[in-house]
Short mmCIF file of C-alpha atoms in Angstrom, two decimals:
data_model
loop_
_atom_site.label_atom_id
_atom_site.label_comp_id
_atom_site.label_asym_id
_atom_site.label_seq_id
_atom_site.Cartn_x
_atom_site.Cartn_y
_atom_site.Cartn_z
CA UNK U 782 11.29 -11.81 16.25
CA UNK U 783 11.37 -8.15 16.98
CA UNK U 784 8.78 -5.87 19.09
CA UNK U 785 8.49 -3.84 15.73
CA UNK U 786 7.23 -6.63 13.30
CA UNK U 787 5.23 -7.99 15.46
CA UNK U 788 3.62 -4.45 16.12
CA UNK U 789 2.89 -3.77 12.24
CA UNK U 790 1.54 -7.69 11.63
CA UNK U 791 -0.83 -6.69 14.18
CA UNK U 792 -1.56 -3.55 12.23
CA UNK U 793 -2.85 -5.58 8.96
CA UNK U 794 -4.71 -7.77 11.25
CA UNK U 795 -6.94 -5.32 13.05
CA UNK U 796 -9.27 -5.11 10.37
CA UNK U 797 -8.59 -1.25 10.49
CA UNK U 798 -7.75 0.91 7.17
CA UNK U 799 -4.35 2.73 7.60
CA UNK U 800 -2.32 4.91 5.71
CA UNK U 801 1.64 4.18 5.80
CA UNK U 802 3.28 7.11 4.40
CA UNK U 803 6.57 6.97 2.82
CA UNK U 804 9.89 9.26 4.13
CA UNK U 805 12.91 9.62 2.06
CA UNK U 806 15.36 10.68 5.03
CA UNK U 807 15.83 10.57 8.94
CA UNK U 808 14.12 14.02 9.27
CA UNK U 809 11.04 13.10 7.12
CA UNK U 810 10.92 9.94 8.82
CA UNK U 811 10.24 11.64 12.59
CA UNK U 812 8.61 14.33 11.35
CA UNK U 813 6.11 11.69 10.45
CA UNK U 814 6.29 9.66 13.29
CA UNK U 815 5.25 13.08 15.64
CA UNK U 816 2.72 13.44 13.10
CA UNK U 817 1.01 10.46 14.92
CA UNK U 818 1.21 7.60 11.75
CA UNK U 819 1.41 4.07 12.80
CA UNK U 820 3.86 2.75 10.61
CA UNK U 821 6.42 3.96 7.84
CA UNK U 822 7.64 2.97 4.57
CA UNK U 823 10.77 3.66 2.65
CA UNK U 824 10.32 4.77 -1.06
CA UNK U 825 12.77 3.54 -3.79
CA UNK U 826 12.28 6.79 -5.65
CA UNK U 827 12.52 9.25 -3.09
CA UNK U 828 15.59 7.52 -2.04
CA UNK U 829 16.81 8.20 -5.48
CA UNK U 830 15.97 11.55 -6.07
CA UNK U 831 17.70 12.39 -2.48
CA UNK U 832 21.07 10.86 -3.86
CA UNK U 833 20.95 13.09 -7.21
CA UNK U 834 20.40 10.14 -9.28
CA UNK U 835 17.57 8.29 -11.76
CA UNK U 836 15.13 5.40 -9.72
CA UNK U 837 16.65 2.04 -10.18
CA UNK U 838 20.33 3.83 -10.28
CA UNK U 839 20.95 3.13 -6.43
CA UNK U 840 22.98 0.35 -5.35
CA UNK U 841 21.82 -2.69 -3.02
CA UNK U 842 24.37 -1.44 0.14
CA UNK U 843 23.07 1.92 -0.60
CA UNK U 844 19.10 0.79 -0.24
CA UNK U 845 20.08 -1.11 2.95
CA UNK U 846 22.50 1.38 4.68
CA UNK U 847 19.26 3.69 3.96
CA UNK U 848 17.09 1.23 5.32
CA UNK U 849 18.75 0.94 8.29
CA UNK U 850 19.20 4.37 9.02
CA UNK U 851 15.74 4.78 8.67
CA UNK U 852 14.93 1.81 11.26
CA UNK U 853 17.30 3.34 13.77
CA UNK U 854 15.85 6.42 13.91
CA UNK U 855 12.09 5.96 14.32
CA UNK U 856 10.33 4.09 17.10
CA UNK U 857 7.47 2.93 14.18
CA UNK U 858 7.96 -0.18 12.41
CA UNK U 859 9.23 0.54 8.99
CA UNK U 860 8.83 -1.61 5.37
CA UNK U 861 11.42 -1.01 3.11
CA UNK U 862 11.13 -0.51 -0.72
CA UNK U 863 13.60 -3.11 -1.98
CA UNK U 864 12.49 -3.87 -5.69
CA UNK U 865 13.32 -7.40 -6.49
CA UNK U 866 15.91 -7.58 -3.89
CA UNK U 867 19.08 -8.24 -4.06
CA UNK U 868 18.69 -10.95 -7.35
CA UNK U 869 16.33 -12.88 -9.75
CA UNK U 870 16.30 -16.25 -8.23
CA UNK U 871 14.29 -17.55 -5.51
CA UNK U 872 17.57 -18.00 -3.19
CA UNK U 873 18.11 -14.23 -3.86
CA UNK U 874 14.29 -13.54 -2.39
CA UNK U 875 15.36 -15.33 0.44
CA UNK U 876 18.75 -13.81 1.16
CA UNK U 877 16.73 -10.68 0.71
CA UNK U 878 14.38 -11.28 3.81
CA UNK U 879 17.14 -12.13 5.75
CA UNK U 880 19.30 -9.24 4.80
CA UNK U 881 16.04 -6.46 5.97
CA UNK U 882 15.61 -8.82 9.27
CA UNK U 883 19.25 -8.09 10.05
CA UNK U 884 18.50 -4.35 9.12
CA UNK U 885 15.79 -3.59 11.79
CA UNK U 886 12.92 -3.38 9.13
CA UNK U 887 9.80 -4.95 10.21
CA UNK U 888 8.41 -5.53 6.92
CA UNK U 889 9.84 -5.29 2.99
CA UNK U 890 7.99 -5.55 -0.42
CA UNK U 891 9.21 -7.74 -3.49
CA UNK U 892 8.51 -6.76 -7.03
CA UNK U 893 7.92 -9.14 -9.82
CA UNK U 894 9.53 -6.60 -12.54
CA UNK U 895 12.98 -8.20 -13.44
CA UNK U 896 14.00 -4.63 -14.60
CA UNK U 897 14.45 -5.30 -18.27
CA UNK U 898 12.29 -3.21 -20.11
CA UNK U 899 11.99 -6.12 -23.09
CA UNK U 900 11.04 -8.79 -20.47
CA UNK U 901 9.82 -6.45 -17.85
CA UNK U 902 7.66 -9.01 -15.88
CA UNK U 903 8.68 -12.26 -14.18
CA UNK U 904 7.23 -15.72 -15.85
CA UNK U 905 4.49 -16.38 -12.98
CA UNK U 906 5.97 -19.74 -11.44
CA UNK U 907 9.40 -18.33 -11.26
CA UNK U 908 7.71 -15.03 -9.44
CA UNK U 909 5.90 -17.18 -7.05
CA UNK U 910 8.68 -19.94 -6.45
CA UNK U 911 10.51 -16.33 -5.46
CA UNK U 912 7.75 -15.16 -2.87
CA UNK U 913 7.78 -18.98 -1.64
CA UNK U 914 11.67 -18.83 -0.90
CA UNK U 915 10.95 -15.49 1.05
CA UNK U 916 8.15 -16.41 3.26
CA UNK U 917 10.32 -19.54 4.02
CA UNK U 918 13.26 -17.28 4.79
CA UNK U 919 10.57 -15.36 6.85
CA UNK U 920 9.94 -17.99 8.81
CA UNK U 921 12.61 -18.54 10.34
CA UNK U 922 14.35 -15.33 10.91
CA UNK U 923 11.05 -13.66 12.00
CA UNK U 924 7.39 -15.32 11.36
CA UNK U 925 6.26 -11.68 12.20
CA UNK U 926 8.08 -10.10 9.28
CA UNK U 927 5.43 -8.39 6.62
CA UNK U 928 6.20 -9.59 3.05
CA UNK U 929 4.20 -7.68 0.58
CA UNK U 930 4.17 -9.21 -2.67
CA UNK U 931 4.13 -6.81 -6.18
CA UNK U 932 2.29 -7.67 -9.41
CA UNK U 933 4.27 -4.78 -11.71
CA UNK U 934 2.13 -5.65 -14.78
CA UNK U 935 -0.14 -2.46 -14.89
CA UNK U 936 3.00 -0.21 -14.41
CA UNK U 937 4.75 -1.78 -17.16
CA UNK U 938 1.62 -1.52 -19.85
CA UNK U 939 -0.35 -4.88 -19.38
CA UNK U 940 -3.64 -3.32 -17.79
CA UNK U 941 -5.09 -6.66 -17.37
CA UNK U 942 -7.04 -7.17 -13.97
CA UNK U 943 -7.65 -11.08 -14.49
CA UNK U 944 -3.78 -11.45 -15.25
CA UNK U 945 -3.04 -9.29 -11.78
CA UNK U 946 -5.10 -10.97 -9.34
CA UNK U 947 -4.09 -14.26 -11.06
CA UNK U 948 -1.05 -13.62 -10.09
CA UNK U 949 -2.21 -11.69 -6.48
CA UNK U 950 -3.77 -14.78 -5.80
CA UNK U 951 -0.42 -17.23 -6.56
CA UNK U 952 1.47 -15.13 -4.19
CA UNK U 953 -1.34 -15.18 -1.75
CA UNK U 954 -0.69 -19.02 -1.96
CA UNK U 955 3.08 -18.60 -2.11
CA UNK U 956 2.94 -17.21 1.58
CA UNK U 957 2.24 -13.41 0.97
CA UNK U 958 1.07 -11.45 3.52
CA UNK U 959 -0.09 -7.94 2.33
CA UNK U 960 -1.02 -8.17 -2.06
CA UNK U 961 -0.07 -4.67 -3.82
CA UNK U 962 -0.40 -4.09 -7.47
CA UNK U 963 0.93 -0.12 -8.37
CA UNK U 964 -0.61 1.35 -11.50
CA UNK U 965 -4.24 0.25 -10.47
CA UNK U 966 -6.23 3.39 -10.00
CA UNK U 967 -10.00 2.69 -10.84
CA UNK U 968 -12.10 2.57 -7.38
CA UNK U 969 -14.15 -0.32 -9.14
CA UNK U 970 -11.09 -2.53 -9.79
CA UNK U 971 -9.62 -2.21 -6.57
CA UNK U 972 -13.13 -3.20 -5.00
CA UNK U 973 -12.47 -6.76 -7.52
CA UNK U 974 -9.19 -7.19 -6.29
CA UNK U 975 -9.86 -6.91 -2.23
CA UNK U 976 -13.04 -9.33 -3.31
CA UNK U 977 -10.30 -11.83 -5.20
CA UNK U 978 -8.02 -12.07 -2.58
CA UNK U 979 -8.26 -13.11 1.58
CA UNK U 980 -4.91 -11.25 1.95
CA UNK U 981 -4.72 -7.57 3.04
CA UNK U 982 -4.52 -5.42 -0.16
CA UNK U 983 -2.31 -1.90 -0.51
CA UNK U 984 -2.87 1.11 -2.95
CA UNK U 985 -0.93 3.87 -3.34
CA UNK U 986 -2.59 7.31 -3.82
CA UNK U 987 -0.43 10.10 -4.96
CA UNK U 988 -0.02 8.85 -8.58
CA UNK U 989 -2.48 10.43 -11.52
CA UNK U 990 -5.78 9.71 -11.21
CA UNK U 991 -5.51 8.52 -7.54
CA UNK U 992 -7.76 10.60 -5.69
CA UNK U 993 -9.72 8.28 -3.64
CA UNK U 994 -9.91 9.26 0.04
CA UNK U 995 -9.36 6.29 3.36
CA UNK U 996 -12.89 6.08 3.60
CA UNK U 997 -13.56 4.85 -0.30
CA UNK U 998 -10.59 2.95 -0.12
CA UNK U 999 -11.84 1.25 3.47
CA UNK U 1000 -14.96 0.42 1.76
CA UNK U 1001 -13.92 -0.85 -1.22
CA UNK U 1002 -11.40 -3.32 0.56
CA UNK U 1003 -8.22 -1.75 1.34
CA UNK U 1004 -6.04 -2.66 4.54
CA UNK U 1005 -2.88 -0.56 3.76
CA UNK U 1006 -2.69 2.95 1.86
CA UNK U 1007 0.61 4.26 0.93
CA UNK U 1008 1.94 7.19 -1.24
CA UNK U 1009 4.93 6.20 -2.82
CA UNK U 1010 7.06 9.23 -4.00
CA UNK U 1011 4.33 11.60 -4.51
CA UNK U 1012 5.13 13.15 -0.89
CA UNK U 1013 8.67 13.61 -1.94
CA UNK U 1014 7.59 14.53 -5.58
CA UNK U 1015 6.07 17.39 -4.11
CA UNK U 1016 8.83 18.40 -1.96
CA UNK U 1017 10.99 19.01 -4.71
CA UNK U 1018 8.41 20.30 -6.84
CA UNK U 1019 8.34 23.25 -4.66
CA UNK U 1020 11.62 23.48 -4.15
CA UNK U 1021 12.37 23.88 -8.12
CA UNK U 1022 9.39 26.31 -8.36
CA UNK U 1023 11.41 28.26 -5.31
CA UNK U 1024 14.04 28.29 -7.16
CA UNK U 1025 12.83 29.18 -10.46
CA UNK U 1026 11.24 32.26 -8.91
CA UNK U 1027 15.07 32.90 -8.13
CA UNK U 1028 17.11 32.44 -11.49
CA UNK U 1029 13.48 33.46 -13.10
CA UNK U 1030 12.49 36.76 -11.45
CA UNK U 1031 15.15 38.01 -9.13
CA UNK U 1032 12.10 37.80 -5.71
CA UNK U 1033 11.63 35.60 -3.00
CA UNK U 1034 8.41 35.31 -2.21
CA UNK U 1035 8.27 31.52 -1.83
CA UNK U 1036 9.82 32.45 1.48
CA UNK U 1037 6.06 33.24 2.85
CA UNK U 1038 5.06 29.79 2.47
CA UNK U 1039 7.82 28.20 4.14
CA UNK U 1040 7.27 26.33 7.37
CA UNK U 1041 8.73 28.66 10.27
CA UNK U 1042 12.12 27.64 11.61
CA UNK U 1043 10.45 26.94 15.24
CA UNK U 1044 7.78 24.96 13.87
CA UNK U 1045 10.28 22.40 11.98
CA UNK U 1046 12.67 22.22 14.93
CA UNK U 1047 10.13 21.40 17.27
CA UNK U 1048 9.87 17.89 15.10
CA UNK U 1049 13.12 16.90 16.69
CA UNK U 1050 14.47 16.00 19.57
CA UNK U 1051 17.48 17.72 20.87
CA UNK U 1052 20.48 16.28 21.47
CA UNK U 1053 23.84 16.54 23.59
CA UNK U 1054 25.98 16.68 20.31
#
């Protein structure tokens, strides 16, 4: 049981809306914690991207070596992005848990996408016999660990609320403790979700369409509000616009809208090196 978990369970108990932004490196990471946010969480993505290669082309040691440099170098409690973890089977969901306890991570979420396009979804009993194995393997490396529980199915082209808080709702039962279902984006379904469910719910903002600010969000249920990639997204979005304005035009102009040298270092502590 670790100071951390135990500081972001009590987080999605206080019955206060947060937003838990997502880093993709040390630096973003404690720029973020100065920044005065509560709690962190890795993004699979931005990961990715970082590395040079595709989402869902990094490696399981790679995910937790970045987990665990992430851990290590913030004060916050951090949840990791780990997909489906480190298998299909409900052993694997529970070798997973104890694999991010060992990492430092105070919480991790599970997906129920099996990450093959023609089956892209879990059969529900096999997805909750997975969540079950976790929050077994939860409690006994660390009952404070945060397991948030996916339902893929609107990423993945099944749009079908019923069929997501159905399965919300088995995970909730499964031993769950924060529901998330990417992909959902319409103020009014979200409100029918948080209604469907005792659990804390979390929506990411960021994605098209999402443009709902804490204070909808708090009212129409939500505990947790992350944002995914999109903070990363736009990172390198203005990095290849920098650059295009390079190869493109021969002028530097994005220089003017950089953040001054002084103002970044001043996110860091200094160290004897």
């Amino acid at each position: 049981m670790s100071d951390k978990s135990k500081a972001f369970r009590l987080l999605h108990e206080s019955g206060n809306t947060f937003v838990i932004p997502n880093p993709w490196d040390i630096g973003t990471a404690r720029i973020l914690e100065k920044m005065g946010f509560l709690a962190l969480a890795t993004t699979s993505a931005g990961l990715a991207f970082s590395l040079g290669v595709a989402e869902g082309q990094v490696s399981w040691q790679q995910t937790i070596h970045h987990c665990r440099n992430i851990a290590a170098a913030t004060s916050l409690p951090v949840s990791a992005d780990l997909e489906k973890g480190t298998g299909d089977s409900p052993d694997s969901a529970a070798e997973t848990i104890k694999i991010a306890v060992d990492a430092g991570l105070a919480g991790c979420s599970l997906e129920d996408y099996t990450g093959r396009p023609e089956h892209p979804v879990f059969d529900l009993s096999l997805a909750a016999e997975r969540i079950s194995a976790a929050a077994e393997s939860r409690d006994i490396c660390d009952p404070d660990f945060v397991i948030t529980a996916r339902a893929e199915n609107f990423m993945w082209g099944n749009e079908d609320l019923d069929e997501t808080i159905l399965r919300l709702q088995a995970f909730e039962k499964a031993g769950a403790d924060v529901l998330y279902a990417p992909g959902i984006h319409d103020l009014s379904m979200i409100h029918t979700l948080c209604r469907s469910v005792t659990k804390p719910v979390n929506v990411v903002m960021g994605l098209p369409g999402n443009v709902y600010s804490v204070e909808e969000l708090s009212h129409a249920g939500v505990r947790r509000i992350s944002v995914g990639a999109s903070m990363a997204r736009l990172a390198y979005g203005v990095f290849v616009q920098a650059a295009r304005e390079i190869s493109g035009n021969g002028t530097f102009s994005y220089a003017k809208h950089a953040i001054s040298f002084s103002e970044l270092e001043a996110f860091f502590e200094k160290t004897n090196q």
